[in-house]
Amino acid sequence: MDKTWMNSNRLSKEYEKGVWEFVEFAVAHSKDPLRMPCPCLGCCYGGKVDGNKLASHLLRFGIDRSYTCWTMHGEKSNGNAESSCNRKYASNDDCTDTYDCDRVEEIAEALEEDLEDCPKKFERLVSDAEKPLYDGCTKFTRLSAVLKLYNLKADNGCSDKSFTELLALMKDMLPEDNVLPNRTYEAKKMLSSIGMSYDKIHACPNDCVLFRNEYAALNECPKCGAPRYKKKLSPAKVLWYFPIIPRFRRMYRSETDSRHLTWHADERIIDGKLRHPADSPQWMKVDTEYPEFGKEARNLRLSLSTDGMNPHGIQSISHSTWPVILMIYNLPPWLCMKRKYMMLSMLISGPKQPGNDIDVYLAPLIEDLKFLWENGVEVYDGYRKESFNLRAMLFGTINDFPAYGNLSGYSNKGQKACPVCEDETDTTRLDLCQKNVFLGHRRFLNPNHHYRGWRKAFNGKAEHRTAPPFLSGDQIFEKVKDLSTQFGKPFAHSLVKGGWKKKSIFFELPYWKSLYVRHFLDVMHIEKNVFDSVIGTLLNIQGKSKDGVNTRNDMVNMGMRIELGPVTKGR
């Protein structure tokens, strides 16, 4: 095949044509077209991508020009260095590159061996974790020593050159039989098997699109025209995506983690009490409606949580970075929310929050979740010593009320802020406090509850209304399925001002509309903040109390607790 395009300008048509020919060749010869090693300069063969992502990466970052024989993508070498170079020039004298083609093939074979879930790779990792740093050493293994040193390098920002010199010096200082690597390259190669791969995806600074798939080769946003890059080809905004499938595979390879992931089926006490998400009606509903998924206890049920944070030390800076974290509900309750098992799947960079446009950034994660639901992936179970087809589903989201609106697509601000009551939301405007309050919560009590008849303690009226009807996921989907939303900050003015603003990207998941509850509110805002307000008011804590002159006057204006109205005495 003609490979002169590999040396062409990355922005030229010749290079683009060559990329698509390469992708076509790779897909045709790949054992798994959805997980091909990527030879772009960003992944350096470490990323596993499908055909579209492969083309996107090669167009964005360029191809490794030393990859002259495509052994990882189906091409076979005949062992001849000259022919394996396989460049088609006007004459052989025109080939001025000094690549060692035999070395390239050797690296390619090593990388082929180093693919995800390779037993040899895993055995090497276990061996390094058990091998003493030198004979008689009880404190460090080969792996733990390198991890300690590399963390030291990362914390202090050491260069690769200085770290190589440090390794060489330490190797000389240790006993002669030590197994410490003496170069940064060797240390990185050893740690690469436990590293977390990621995809760095450029985004429109106005949150219109991600520069991937059909937009991968563009240098400006196709919707708002904003430039993709700042100065010196630095991207204006970046999404960091940490693929979840390799991490699930790694978890199941661990004998301990694999056993914990089936705790809900093997060790949970079933006595009708709610101790775990597996005791909920929603878990049982999934088992009933999707029996093929439910019968395999190792299939994962995940929860997604996201919110804005300021990663900078100076909190006066207005900056909002959004991490997207997955929790695994298969685990026992004392492990579900441990940091070790909370998986960072995305990092949406700031400085502005994505808001309603968060669906644009969630697209890569939703694609993986759809694949895990519809097809699944083959995974090795380290506890049961067997392979099986792993599937996964998103059980719901956990967030505060503003993030609830961003993820669900409902406008939860203003007078109709409740996504359950919608137009029947009971709203009262406080003229002096300048805020909306929602006083219709007694509608949700039992018809005979004694609070319904209390007047003085509430709003001066008895409550005889019933709760608004519960809307199922199918009913909500019927409301939003025809909504056409244009994402991006320049188009925010076109959004509806109340009610449902968009069809959430979560509805692309086939099971989403069949769930009883799709979005959960987090405990901190329901319990801690309410508790702070109540106790702060009762104890009259400065800055925490909700009691004040405006509050008392608003109560008088509403005809509630007149005797508590403020009394003027002098000043």
PDB file of C-alpha atoms in Angstrom, residues 373-498:
ATOM      1  CA  TRP A 373     -26.421  -2.596  27.596  1.00  0.00           C
ATOM      2  CA  GLU A 374     -26.981  -3.849  24.059  1.00  0.00           C
ATOM      3  CA  ASN A 375     -23.849  -5.920  23.422  1.00  0.00           C
ATOM      4  CA  GLY A 376     -21.748  -6.181  26.550  1.00  0.00           C
ATOM      5  CA  VAL A 377     -18.054  -7.083  26.669  1.00  0.00           C
ATOM      6  CA  GLU A 378     -16.205 -10.271  27.488  1.00  0.00           C
ATOM      7  CA  VAL A 379     -14.659 -10.043  30.959  1.00  0.00           C
ATOM      8  CA  TYR A 380     -12.580 -12.457  33.024  1.00  0.00           C
ATOM      9  CA  ASP A 381     -13.927 -13.136  36.532  1.00  0.00           C
ATOM     10  CA  GLY A 382     -10.929 -13.484  38.853  1.00  0.00           C
ATOM     11  CA  TYR A 383     -13.023 -14.944  41.683  1.00  0.00           C
ATOM     12  CA  ARG A 384     -14.773 -17.662  39.690  1.00  0.00           C
ATOM     13  CA  LYS A 385     -11.911 -18.179  37.220  1.00  0.00           C
ATOM     14  CA  GLU A 386     -14.080 -17.891  34.123  1.00  0.00           C
ATOM     15  CA  SER A 387     -14.995 -15.423  31.383  1.00  0.00           C
ATOM     16  CA  PHE A 388     -18.491 -14.023  30.919  1.00  0.00           C
ATOM     17  CA  ASN A 389     -20.312 -11.313  28.972  1.00  0.00           C
ATOM     18  CA  LEU A 390     -20.579  -8.213  31.163  1.00  0.00           C
ATOM     19  CA  ARG A 391     -23.460  -5.797  30.685  1.00  0.00           C
ATOM     20  CA  ALA A 392     -24.235  -2.623  32.608  1.00  0.00           C
ATOM     21  CA  MET A 393     -27.007  -0.088  33.045  1.00  0.00           C
ATOM     22  CA  LEU A 394     -27.435   3.376  34.542  1.00  0.00           C
ATOM     23  CA  PHE A 395     -29.701   3.023  37.561  1.00  0.00           C
ATOM     24  CA  GLY A 396     -30.148   6.777  38.100  1.00  0.00           C
ATOM     25  CA  THR A 397     -28.354  10.030  38.839  1.00  0.00           C
ATOM     26  CA  ILE A 398     -27.498  11.650  42.192  1.00  0.00           C
ATOM     27  CA  ASN A 399     -27.272  15.446  42.274  1.00  0.00           C
ATOM     28  CA  ASP A 400     -28.444  18.626  43.913  1.00  0.00           C
ATOM     29  CA  PHE A 401     -31.528  20.452  42.640  1.00  0.00           C
ATOM     30  CA  PRO A 402     -29.795  22.799  40.110  1.00  0.00           C
ATOM     31  CA  ALA A 403     -27.882  19.872  38.572  1.00  0.00           C
ATOM     32  CA  TYR A 404     -31.181  17.930  38.571  1.00  0.00           C
ATOM     33  CA  GLY A 405     -32.506  20.545  36.137  1.00  0.00           C
ATOM     34  CA  ASN A 406     -29.419  20.340  33.903  1.00  0.00           C
ATOM     35  CA  LEU A 407     -29.546  16.543  33.644  1.00  0.00           C
ATOM     36  CA  SER A 408     -33.314  16.024  33.414  1.00  0.00           C
ATOM     37  CA  GLY A 409     -34.022  18.937  31.066  1.00  0.00           C
ATOM     38  CA  TYR A 410     -36.652  20.529  33.319  1.00  0.00           C
ATOM     39  CA  SER A 411     -36.488  24.234  34.196  1.00  0.00           C
ATOM     40  CA  ASN A 412     -36.461  24.036  37.992  1.00  0.00           C
ATOM     41  CA  LYS A 413     -36.352  27.775  38.592  1.00  0.00           C
ATOM     42  CA  GLY A 414     -39.239  30.168  39.050  1.00  0.00           C
ATOM     43  CA  GLN A 415     -42.848  29.516  39.998  1.00  0.00           C
ATOM     44  CA  LYS A 416     -43.193  26.065  38.373  1.00  0.00           C
ATOM     45  CA  ALA A 417     -39.924  24.702  39.718  1.00  0.00           C
ATOM     46  CA  CYS A 418     -41.119  21.246  40.786  1.00  0.00           C
ATOM     47  CA  PRO A 419     -40.568  18.585  38.076  1.00  0.00           C
ATOM     48  CA  VAL A 420     -43.114  16.320  39.796  1.00  0.00           C
ATOM     49  CA  CYS A 421     -45.979  18.821  40.187  1.00  0.00           C
ATOM     50  CA  GLU A 422     -45.141  20.824  37.025  1.00  0.00           C
ATOM     51  CA  ASP A 423     -48.054  23.212  36.336  1.00  0.00           C
ATOM     52  CA  GLU A 424     -49.719  22.260  39.624  1.00  0.00           C
ATOM     53  CA  THR A 425     -46.783  23.477  41.687  1.00  0.00           C
ATOM     54  CA  ASP A 426     -48.111  25.397  44.704  1.00  0.00           C
ATOM     55  CA  THR A 427     -46.109  28.652  44.669  1.00  0.00           C
ATOM     56  CA  THR A 428     -46.340  31.762  46.835  1.00  0.00           C
ATOM     57  CA  ARG A 429     -44.273  34.858  46.197  1.00  0.00           C
ATOM     58  CA  LEU A 430     -42.911  36.689  49.253  1.00  0.00           C
ATOM     59  CA  ASP A 431     -42.896  40.375  48.325  1.00  0.00           C
ATOM     60  CA  LEU A 432     -40.446  41.561  50.975  1.00  0.00           C
ATOM     61  CA  CYS A 433     -38.080  38.552  51.005  1.00  0.00           C
ATOM     62  CA  GLN A 434     -38.144  38.522  47.180  1.00  0.00           C
ATOM     63  CA  LYS A 435     -38.340  34.742  46.833  1.00  0.00           C
ATOM     64  CA  ASN A 436     -40.756  31.967  45.964  1.00  0.00           C
ATOM     65  CA  VAL A 437     -41.870  29.554  48.662  1.00  0.00           C
ATOM     66  CA  PHE A 438     -43.722  26.278  48.166  1.00  0.00           C
ATOM     67  CA  LEU A 439     -46.310  25.631  50.867  1.00  0.00           C
ATOM     68  CA  GLY A 440     -48.428  22.883  49.305  1.00  0.00           C
ATOM     69  CA  HIS A 441     -46.541  19.926  50.735  1.00  0.00           C
ATOM     70  CA  ARG A 442     -49.508  18.780  52.871  1.00  0.00           C
ATOM     71  CA  ARG A 443     -51.137  17.520  49.643  1.00  0.00           C
ATOM     72  CA  PHE A 444     -48.826  14.533  49.762  1.00  0.00           C
ATOM     73  CA  LEU A 445     -49.982  13.363  53.201  1.00  0.00           C
ATOM     74  CA  ASN A 446     -52.560  10.606  53.756  1.00  0.00           C
ATOM     75  CA  PRO A 447     -56.156  11.868  53.337  1.00  0.00           C
ATOM     76  CA  ASN A 448     -56.882  11.451  57.056  1.00  0.00           C
ATOM     77  CA  HIS A 449     -53.628  12.935  58.364  1.00  0.00           C
ATOM     78  CA  HIS A 450     -54.270  15.421  61.193  1.00  0.00           C
ATOM     79  CA  TYR A 451     -51.864  17.990  59.725  1.00  0.00           C
ATOM     80  CA  ARG A 452     -54.317  18.556  56.874  1.00  0.00           C
ATOM     81  CA  GLY A 453     -56.750  20.228  59.288  1.00  0.00           C
ATOM     82  CA  TRP A 454     -54.217  22.414  61.038  1.00  0.00           C
ATOM     83  CA  ARG A 455     -54.573  26.041  59.964  1.00  0.00           C
ATOM     84  CA  LYS A 456     -52.610  28.205  62.351  1.00  0.00           C
ATOM     85  CA  ALA A 457     -49.385  26.151  62.152  1.00  0.00           C
ATOM     86  CA  PHE A 458     -49.281  26.378  58.353  1.00  0.00           C
ATOM     87  CA  ASN A 459     -50.852  28.886  55.945  1.00  0.00           C
ATOM     88  CA  GLY A 460     -54.109  29.574  57.761  1.00  0.00           C
ATOM     89  CA  LYS A 461     -56.070  27.141  55.580  1.00  0.00           C
ATOM     90  CA  ALA A 462     -57.100  23.510  55.774  1.00  0.00           C
ATOM     91  CA  GLU A 463     -55.699  21.270  53.035  1.00  0.00           C
ATOM     92  CA  HIS A 464     -58.239  19.137  51.150  1.00  0.00           C
ATOM     93  CA  ARG A 465     -56.416  18.671  47.835  1.00  0.00           C
ATOM     94  CA  THR A 466     -54.892  15.409  46.692  1.00  0.00           C
ATOM     95  CA  ALA A 467     -51.343  14.944  45.435  1.00  0.00           C
ATOM     96  CA  PRO A 468     -50.737  15.586  41.720  1.00  0.00           C
ATOM     97  CA  PRO A 469     -50.634  12.403  39.610  1.00  0.00           C
ATOM     98  CA  PHE A 470     -47.311  10.613  39.378  1.00  0.00           C
ATOM     99  CA  LEU A 471     -45.787  10.863  35.895  1.00  0.00           C
ATOM    100  CA  SER A 472     -44.091   7.736  34.600  1.00  0.00           C
ATOM    101  CA  GLY A 473     -40.989   7.814  32.448  1.00  0.00           C
ATOM    102  CA  ASP A 474     -43.085   6.934  29.402  1.00  0.00           C
ATOM    103  CA  GLN A 475     -45.369   9.932  30.017  1.00  0.00           C
ATOM    104  CA  ILE A 476     -42.419  12.280  30.391  1.00  0.00           C
ATOM    105  CA  PHE A 477     -40.860  10.856  27.233  1.00  0.00           C
ATOM    106  CA  GLU A 478     -44.069  11.614  25.314  1.00  0.00           C
ATOM    107  CA  LYS A 479     -43.770  15.230  26.447  1.00  0.00           C
ATOM    108  CA  VAL A 480     -40.142  15.683  25.406  1.00  0.00           C
ATOM    109  CA  LYS A 481     -39.672  13.360  22.437  1.00  0.00           C
ATOM    110  CA  ASP A 482     -40.481  16.045  19.853  1.00  0.00           C
ATOM    111  CA  LEU A 483     -38.511  18.861  21.501  1.00  0.00           C
ATOM    112  CA  SER A 484     -35.785  20.207  19.241  1.00  0.00           C
ATOM    113  CA  THR A 485     -32.985  21.812  21.231  1.00  0.00           C
ATOM    114  CA  GLN A 486     -29.994  23.665  19.820  1.00  0.00           C
ATOM    115  CA  PHE A 487     -27.154  23.349  22.306  1.00  0.00           C
ATOM    116  CA  GLY A 488     -24.654  26.121  22.913  1.00  0.00           C
ATOM    117  CA  LYS A 489     -24.498  29.351  24.892  1.00  0.00           C
ATOM    118  CA  PRO A 490     -25.290  31.575  21.845  1.00  0.00           C
ATOM    119  CA  PHE A 491     -28.615  29.752  21.417  1.00  0.00           C
ATOM    120  CA  ALA A 492     -29.724  29.779  25.068  1.00  0.00           C
ATOM    121  CA  HIS A 493     -32.275  32.520  24.328  1.00  0.00           C
ATOM    122  CA  SER A 494     -34.237  30.090  22.133  1.00  0.00           C
ATOM    123  CA  LEU A 495     -34.933  27.713  25.042  1.00  0.00           C
ATOM    124  CA  VAL A 496     -38.359  27.671  26.600  1.00  0.00           C
ATOM    125  CA  LYS A 497     -38.479  29.600  29.872  1.00  0.00           C
ATOM    126  CA  GLY A 498     -40.413  27.035  31.899  1.00  0.00           C
TER     127      GLY A 498
END
